PDB file of C-alpha atoms and ligand atoms in Angstrom:
ATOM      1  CA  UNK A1471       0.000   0.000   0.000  1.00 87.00           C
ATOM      2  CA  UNK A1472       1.141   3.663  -0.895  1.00 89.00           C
ATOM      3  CA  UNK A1473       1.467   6.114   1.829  1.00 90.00           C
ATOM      4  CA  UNK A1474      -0.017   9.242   0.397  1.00 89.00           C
ATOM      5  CA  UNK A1475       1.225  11.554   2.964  1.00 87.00           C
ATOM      6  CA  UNK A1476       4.871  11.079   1.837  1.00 80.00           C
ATOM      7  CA  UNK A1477       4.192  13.322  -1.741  1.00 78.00           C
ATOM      8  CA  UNK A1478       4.281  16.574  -1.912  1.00 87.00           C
ATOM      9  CA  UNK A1479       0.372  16.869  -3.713  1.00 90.00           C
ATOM     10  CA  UNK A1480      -0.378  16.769   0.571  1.00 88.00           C
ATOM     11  CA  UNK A1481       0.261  20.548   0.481  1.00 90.00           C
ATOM     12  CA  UNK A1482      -1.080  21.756  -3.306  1.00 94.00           C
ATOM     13  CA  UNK A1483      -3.319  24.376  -3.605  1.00 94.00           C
ATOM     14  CA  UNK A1484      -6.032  24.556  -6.443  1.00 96.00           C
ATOM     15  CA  UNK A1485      -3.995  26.858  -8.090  1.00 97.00           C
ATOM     16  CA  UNK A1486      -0.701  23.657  -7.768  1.00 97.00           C
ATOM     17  CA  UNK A1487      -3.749  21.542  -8.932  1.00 97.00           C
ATOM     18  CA  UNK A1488      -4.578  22.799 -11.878  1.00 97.00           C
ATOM     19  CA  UNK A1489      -0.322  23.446 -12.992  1.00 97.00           C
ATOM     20  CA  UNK A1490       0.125  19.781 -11.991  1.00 97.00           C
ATOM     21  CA  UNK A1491      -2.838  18.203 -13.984  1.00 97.00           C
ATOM     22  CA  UNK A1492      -1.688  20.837 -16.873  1.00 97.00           C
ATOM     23  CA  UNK A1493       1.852  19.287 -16.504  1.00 96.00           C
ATOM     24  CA  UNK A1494       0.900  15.595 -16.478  1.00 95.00           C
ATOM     25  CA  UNK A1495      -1.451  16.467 -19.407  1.00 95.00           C
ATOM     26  CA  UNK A1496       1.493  16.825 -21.998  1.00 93.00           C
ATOM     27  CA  UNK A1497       2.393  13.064 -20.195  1.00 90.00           C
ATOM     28  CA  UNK A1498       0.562  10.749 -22.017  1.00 94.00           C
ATOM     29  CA  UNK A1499       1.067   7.389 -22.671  1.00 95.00           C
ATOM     30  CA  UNK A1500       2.106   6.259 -26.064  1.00 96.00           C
ATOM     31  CA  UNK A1501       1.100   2.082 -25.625  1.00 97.00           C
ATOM     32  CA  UNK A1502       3.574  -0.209 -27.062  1.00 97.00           C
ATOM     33  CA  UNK A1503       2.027  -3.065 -28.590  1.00 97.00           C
ATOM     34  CA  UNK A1504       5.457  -4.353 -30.473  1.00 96.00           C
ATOM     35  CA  UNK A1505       6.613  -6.436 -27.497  1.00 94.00           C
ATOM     36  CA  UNK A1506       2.375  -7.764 -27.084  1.00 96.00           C
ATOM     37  CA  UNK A1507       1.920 -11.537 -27.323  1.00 91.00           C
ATOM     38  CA  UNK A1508      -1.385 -12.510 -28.664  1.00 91.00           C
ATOM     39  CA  UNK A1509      -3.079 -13.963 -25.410  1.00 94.00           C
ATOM     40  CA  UNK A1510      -4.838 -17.179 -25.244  1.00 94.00           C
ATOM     41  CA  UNK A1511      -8.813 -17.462 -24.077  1.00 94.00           C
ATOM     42  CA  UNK A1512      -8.073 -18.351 -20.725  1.00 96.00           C
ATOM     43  CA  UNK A1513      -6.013 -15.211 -20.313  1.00 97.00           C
ATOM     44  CA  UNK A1514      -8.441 -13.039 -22.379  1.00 96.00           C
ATOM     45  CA  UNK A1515     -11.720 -14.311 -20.176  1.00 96.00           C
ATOM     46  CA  UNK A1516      -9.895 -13.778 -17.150  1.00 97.00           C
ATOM     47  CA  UNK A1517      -8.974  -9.764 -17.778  1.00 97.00           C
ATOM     48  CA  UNK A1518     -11.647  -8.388 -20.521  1.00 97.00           C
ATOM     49  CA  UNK A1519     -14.523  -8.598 -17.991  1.00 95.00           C
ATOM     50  CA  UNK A1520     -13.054  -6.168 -15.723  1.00 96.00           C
ATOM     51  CA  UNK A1521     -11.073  -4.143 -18.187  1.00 97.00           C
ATOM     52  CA  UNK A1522     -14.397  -3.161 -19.956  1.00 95.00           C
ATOM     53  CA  UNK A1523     -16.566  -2.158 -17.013  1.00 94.00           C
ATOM     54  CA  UNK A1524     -13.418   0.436 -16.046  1.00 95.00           C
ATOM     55  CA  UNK A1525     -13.273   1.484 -19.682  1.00 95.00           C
ATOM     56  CA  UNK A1526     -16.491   2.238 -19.113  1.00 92.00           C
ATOM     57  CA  UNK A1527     -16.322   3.602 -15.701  1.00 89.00           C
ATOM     58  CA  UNK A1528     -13.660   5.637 -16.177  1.00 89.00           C
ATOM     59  CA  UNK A1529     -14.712   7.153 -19.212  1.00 88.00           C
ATOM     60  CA  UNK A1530     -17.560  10.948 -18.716  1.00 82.00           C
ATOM     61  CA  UNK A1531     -18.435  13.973 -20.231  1.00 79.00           C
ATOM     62  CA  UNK A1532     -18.518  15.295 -16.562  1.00 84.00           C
ATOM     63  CA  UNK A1533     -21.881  17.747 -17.412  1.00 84.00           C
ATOM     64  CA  UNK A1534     -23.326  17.816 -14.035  1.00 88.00           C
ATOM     65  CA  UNK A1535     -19.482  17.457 -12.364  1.00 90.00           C
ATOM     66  CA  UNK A1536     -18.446  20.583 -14.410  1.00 92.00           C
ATOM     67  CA  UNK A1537     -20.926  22.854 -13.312  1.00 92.00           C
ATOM     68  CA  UNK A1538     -21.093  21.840  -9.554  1.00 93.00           C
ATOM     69  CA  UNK A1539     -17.079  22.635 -10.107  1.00 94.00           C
ATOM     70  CA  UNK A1540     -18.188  26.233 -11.236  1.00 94.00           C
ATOM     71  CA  UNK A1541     -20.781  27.004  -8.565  1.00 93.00           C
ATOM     72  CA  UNK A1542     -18.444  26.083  -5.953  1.00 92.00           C
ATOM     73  CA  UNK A1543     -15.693  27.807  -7.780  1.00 94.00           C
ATOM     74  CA  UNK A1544     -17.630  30.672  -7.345  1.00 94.00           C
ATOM     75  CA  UNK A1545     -19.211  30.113  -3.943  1.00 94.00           C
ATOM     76  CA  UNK A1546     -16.106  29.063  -2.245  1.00 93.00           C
ATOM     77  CA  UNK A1547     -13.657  32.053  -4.385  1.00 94.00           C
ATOM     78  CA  UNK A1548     -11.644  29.129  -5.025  1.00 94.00           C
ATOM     79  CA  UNK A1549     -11.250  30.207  -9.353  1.00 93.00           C
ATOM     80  CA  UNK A1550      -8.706  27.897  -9.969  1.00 97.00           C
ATOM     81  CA  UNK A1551     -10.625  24.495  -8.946  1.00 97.00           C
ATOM     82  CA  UNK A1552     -13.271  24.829 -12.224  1.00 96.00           C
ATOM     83  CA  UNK A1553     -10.458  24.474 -14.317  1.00 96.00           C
ATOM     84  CA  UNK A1554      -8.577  21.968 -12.515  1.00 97.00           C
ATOM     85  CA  UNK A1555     -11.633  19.752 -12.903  1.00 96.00           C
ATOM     86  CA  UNK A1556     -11.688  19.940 -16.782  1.00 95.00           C
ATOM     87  CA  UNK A1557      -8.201  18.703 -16.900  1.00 96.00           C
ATOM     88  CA  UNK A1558      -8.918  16.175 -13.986  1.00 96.00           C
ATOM     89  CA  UNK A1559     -11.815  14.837 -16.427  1.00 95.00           C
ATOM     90  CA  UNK A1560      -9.719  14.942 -19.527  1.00 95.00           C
ATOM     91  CA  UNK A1561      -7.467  13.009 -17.746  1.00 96.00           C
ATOM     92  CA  UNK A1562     -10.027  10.054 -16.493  1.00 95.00           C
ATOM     93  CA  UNK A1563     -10.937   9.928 -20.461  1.00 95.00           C
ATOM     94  CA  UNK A1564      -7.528   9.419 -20.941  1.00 96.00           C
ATOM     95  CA  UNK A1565      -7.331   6.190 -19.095  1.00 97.00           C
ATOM     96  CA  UNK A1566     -10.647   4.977 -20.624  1.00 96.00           C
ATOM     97  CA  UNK A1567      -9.094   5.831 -23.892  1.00 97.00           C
ATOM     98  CA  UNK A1568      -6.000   3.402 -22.964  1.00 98.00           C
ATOM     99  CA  UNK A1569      -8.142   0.968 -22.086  1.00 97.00           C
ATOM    100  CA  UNK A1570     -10.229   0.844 -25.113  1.00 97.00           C
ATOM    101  CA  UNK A1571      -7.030   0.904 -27.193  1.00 97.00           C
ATOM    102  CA  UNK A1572      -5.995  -2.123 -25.209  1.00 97.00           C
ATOM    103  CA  UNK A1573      -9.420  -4.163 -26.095  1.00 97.00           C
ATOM    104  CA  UNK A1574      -9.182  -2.848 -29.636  1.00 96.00           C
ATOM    105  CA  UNK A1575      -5.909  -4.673 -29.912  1.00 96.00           C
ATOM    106  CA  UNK A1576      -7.067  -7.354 -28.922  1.00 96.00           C
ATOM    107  CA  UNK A1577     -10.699  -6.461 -30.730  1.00 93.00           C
ATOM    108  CA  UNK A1578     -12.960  -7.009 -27.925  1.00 92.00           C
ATOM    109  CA  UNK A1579     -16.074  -4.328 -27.996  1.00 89.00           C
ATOM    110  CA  UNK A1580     -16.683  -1.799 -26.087  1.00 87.00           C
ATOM    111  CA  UNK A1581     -19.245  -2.669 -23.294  1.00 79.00           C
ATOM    112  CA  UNK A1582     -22.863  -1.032 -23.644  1.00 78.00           C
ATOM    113  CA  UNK A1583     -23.952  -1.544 -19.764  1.00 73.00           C
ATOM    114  CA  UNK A1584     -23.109  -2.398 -16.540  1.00 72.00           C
ATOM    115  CA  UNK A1585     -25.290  -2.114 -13.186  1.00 72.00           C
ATOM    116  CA  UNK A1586     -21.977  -1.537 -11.325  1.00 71.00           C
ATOM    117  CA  UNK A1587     -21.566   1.536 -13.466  1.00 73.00           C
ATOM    118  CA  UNK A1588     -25.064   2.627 -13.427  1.00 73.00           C
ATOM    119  CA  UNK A1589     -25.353   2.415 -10.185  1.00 72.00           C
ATOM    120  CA  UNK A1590     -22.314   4.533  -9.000  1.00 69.00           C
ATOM    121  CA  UNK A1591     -23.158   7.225 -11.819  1.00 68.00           C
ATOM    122  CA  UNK A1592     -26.752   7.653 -10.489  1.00 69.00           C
ATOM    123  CA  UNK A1593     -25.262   7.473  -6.855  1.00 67.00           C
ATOM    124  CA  UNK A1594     -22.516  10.351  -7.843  1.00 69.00           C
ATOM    125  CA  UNK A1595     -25.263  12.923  -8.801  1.00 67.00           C
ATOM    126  CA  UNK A1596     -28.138  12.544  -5.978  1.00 67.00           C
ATOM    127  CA  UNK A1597     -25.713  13.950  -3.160  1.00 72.00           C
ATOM    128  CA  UNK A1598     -24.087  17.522  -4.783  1.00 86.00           C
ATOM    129  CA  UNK A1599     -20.791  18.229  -5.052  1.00 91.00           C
ATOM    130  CA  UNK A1600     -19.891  16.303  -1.619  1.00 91.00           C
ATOM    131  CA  UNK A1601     -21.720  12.980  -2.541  1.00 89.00           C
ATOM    132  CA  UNK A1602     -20.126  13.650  -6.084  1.00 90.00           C
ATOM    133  CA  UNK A1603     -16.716  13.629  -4.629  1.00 94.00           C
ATOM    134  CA  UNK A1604     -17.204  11.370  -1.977  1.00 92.00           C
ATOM    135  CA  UNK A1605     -18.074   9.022  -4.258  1.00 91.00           C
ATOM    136  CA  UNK A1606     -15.500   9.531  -6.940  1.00 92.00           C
ATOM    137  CA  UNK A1607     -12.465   9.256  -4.289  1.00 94.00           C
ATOM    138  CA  UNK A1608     -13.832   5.585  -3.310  1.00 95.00           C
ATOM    139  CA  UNK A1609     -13.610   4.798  -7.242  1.00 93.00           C
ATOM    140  CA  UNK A1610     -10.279   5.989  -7.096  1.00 94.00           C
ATOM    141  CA  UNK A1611      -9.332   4.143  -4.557  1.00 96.00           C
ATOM    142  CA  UNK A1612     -11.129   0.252  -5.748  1.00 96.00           C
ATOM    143  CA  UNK A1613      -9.242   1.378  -8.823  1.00 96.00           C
ATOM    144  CA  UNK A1614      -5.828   2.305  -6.884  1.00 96.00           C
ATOM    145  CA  UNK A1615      -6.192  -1.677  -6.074  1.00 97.00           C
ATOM    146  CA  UNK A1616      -7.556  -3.068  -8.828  1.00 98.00           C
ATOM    147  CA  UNK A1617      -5.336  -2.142 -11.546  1.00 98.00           C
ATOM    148  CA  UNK A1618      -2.422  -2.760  -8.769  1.00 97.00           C
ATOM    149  CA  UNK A1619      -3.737  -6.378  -8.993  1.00 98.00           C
ATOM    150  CA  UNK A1620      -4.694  -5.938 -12.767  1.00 98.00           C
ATOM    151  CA  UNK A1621      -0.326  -4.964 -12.988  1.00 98.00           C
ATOM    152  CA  UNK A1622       0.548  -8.510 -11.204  1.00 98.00           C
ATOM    153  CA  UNK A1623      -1.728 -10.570 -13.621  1.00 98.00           C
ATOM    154  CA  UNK A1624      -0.396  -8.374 -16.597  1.00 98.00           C
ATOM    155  CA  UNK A1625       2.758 -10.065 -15.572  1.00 98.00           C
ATOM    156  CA  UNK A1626       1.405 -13.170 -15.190  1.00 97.00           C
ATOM    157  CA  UNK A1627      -0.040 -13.386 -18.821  1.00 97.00           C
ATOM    158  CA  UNK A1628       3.131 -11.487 -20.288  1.00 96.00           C
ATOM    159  CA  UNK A1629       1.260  -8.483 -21.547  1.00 97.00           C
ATOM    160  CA  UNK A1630       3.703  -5.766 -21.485  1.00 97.00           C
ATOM    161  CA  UNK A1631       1.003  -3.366 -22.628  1.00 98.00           C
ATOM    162  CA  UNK A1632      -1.557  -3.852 -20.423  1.00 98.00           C
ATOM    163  CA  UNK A1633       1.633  -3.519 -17.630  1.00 98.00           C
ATOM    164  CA  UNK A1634       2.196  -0.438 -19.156  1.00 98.00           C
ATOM    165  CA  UNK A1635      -1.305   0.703 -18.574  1.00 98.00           C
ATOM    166  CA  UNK A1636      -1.502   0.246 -14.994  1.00 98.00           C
ATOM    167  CA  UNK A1637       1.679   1.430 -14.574  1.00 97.00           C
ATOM    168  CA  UNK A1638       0.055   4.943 -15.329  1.00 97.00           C
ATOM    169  CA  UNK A1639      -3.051   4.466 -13.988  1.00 97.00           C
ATOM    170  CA  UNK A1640      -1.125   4.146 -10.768  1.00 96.00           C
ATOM    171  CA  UNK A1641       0.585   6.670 -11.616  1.00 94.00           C
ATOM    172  CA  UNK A1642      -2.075   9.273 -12.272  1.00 95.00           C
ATOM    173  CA  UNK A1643      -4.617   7.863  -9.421  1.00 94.00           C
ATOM    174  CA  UNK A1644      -2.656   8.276  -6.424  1.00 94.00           C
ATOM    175  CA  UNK A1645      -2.664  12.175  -6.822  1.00 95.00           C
ATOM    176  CA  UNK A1646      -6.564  11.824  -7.541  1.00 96.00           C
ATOM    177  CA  UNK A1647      -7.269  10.568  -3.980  1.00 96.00           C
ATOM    178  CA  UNK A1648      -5.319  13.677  -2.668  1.00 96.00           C
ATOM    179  CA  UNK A1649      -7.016  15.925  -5.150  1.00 96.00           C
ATOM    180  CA  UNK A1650     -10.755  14.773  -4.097  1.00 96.00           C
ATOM    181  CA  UNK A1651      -9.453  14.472  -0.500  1.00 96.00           C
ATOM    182  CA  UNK A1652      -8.752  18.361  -0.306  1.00 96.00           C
ATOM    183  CA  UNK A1653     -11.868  18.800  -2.016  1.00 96.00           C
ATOM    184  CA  UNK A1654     -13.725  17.379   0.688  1.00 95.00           C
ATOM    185  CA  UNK A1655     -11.828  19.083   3.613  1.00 94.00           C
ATOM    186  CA  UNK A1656     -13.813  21.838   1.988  1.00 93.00           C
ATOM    187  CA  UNK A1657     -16.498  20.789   4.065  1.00 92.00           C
ATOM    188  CA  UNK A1658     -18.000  19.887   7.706  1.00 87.00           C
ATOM    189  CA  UNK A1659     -15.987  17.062   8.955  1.00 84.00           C
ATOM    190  CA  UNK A1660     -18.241  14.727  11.440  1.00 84.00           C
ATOM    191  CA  UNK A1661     -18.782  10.930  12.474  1.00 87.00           C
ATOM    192  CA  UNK A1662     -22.050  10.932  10.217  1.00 86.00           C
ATOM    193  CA  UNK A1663     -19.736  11.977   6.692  1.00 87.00           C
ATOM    194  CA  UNK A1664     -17.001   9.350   8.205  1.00 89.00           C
ATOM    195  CA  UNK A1665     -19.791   6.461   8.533  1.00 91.00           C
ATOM    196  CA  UNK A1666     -21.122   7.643   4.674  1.00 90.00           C
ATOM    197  CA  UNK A1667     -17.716   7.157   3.322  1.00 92.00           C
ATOM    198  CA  UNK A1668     -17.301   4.255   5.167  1.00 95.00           C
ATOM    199  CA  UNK A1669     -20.368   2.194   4.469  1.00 94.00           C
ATOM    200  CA  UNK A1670     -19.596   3.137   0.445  1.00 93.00           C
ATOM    201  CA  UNK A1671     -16.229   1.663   0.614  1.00 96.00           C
ATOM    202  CA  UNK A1672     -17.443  -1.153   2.340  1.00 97.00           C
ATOM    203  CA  UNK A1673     -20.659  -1.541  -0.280  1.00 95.00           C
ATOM    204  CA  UNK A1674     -18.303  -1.543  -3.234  1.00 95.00           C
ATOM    205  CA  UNK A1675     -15.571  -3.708  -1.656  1.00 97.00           C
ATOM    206  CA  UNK A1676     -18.572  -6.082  -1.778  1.00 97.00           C
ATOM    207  CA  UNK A1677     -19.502  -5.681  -5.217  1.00 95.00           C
ATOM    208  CA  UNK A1678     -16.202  -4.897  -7.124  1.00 96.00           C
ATOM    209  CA  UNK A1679     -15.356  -8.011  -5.894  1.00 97.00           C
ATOM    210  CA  UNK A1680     -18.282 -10.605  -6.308  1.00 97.00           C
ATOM    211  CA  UNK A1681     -17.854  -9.394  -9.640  1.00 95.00           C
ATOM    212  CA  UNK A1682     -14.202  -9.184 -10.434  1.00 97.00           C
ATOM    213  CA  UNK A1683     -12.492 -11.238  -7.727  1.00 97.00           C
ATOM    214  CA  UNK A1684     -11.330 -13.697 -10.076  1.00 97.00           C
ATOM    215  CA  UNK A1685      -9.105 -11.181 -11.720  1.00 98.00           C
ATOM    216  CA  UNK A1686      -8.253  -9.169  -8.565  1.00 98.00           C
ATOM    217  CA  UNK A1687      -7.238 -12.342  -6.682  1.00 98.00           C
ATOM    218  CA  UNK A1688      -5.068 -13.717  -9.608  1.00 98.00           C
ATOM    219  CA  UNK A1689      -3.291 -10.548  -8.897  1.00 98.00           C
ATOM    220  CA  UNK A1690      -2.656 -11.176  -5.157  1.00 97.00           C
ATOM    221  CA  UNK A1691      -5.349  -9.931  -3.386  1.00 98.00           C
ATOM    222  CA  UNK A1692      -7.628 -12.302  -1.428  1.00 98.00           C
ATOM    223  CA  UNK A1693     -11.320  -9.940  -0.161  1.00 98.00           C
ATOM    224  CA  UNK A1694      -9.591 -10.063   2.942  1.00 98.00           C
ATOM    225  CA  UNK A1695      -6.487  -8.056   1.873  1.00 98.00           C
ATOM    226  CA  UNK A1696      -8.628  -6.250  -1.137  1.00 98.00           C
ATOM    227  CA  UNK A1697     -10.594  -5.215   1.729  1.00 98.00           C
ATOM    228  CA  UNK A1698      -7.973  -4.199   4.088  1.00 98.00           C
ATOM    229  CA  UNK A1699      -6.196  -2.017   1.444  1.00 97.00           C
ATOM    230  CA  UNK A1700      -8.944  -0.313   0.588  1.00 98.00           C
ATOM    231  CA  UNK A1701     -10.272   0.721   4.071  1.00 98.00           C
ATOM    232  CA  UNK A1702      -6.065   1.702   4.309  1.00 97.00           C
ATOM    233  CA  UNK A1703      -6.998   4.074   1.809  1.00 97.00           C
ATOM    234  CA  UNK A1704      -9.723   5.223   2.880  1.00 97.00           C
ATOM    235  CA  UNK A1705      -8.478   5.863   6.521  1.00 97.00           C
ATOM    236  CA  UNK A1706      -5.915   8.221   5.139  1.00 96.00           C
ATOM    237  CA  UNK A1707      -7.933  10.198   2.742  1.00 96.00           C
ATOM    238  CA  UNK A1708     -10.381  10.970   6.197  1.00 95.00           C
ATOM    239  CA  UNK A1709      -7.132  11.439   8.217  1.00 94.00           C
ATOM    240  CA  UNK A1710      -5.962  13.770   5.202  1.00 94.00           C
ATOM    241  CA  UNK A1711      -9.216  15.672   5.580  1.00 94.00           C
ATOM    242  CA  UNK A1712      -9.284  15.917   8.998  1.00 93.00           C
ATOM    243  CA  UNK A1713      -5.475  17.169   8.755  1.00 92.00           C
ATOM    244  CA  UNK A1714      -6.041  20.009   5.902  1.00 92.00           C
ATOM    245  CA  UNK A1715      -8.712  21.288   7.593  1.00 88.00           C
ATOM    246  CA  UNK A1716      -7.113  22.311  10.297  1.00 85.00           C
ATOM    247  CA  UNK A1717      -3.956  23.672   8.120  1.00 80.00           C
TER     248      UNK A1717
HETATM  249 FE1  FE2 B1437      -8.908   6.860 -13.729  1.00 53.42          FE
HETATM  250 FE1  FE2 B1438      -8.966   8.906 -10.941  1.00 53.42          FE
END
């Protein structure tokens, strides 16, 4: 598990926000597919479930999450944060975009739907910019995991590219939990928000894994230690909160 509190994002400002999303923007990856094996079924039906309900998942136009940005922009004279959410959402299309390049090597189709999916969009908008957030940092972190184990079965399989991939996701997601985090020391701090995060992480812990724990246990994590990591994550994000408010 990373320690999140070691990196310097701990201390950013909106305004360090928005010049480090602008920075990693001109980052991209460029996927190498001249090293990529073709993969046999077994290997194929073991990742592509999971791979398409992220490249699905990670992939929004962000309406409703761009103008919340703006109204709280406004409300909260914080003018920098409206823009750093454009970027931030750029960048999430960015790893759906990998993604889809992945299965369109490999030419599986993009998924049309997935409850998981459906369910965590409609949850993201009922709740404002707080449930928005709150919601988005415990994707970021099942995802923090996932393509951590998704990394260890790219190994497995001897898919350089899809290594790659995660590689950057990892990369790019750490900074997201730190992001959202100071986002929601932006508001009141109390046992009731704690619990609400909480019982989330623990409700998609469940159901990221009765769906994908084949894949996510190839790739080293048991529910037990899925679990555990996740709830580590979560723990510091409230700790961060708790933390930047008082700075
Ligand atoms: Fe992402
Ligand atoms: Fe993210």
């Amino acid at each position: 598990m990373y320690n999140l509190f070691k990196k310097k994002w701990f201390k950013f400002t909106y305004r360090d926000w928005l010049a480090y999303f602008q920075r990693n923007d001109k980052r991209r990856l460029v996927i190498d597919f001249s090293e990529e094996p073709a993969l046999d079924f077994k290997a194929k039906d073991l990742i592509f479930p999971s791979i398409m309900a992220f490249q699905k998942g990670e992939h929004s136009e962000g309406y409703q999450f761009t103008e919340m940005a703006k109204k709280f922009a406004k409300d909260r004279k914080e003018p920098f944060y409206a823009d750093a959410i454009r970027y931030f959402i750029r960048e999430e299309n960015f790893h759906s975009a990998y993604l889809a390049e992945y299965m369109n090597f490999y030419e599986i189709k993009k998924a049309t739907e997935n409850s998981l999916d459906k369910a965590f969009r409609s949850m993201r908008h009922s709740g404002g910019l707080f449930g928005e957030v709150s919601v988005l940092v415990t994707a970021e972190i099942i995802a923090l995991t996932y393509y951590t184990a998704l990394g260890n079965v790219a190994d497995q399989i001897k898919s350089p590219a899809l290594k790659q991939i995660c590689n950057q996701m990892l990369h790019d997601e750490l900074p997201h939990i730190v992001f959202q985090s100071y986002t929601l020391s932006h508001y009141p701090d109390h046992i009731g928000t704690r619990f609400f995060r909480r019982l989330l992480m623990e409700g998609t812990t469940i159901c990221v894994y009765a769906a994908y724990g084949n894949v996510i246990k190839k790739g080293g994590y048991s529910y037990k230690r899925f679990r555990k990591e996740n709830l580590g994550y979560l723990a510091q994000s409230i700790r961060m909160v708790k933390i930047m408010k008082n700075s």
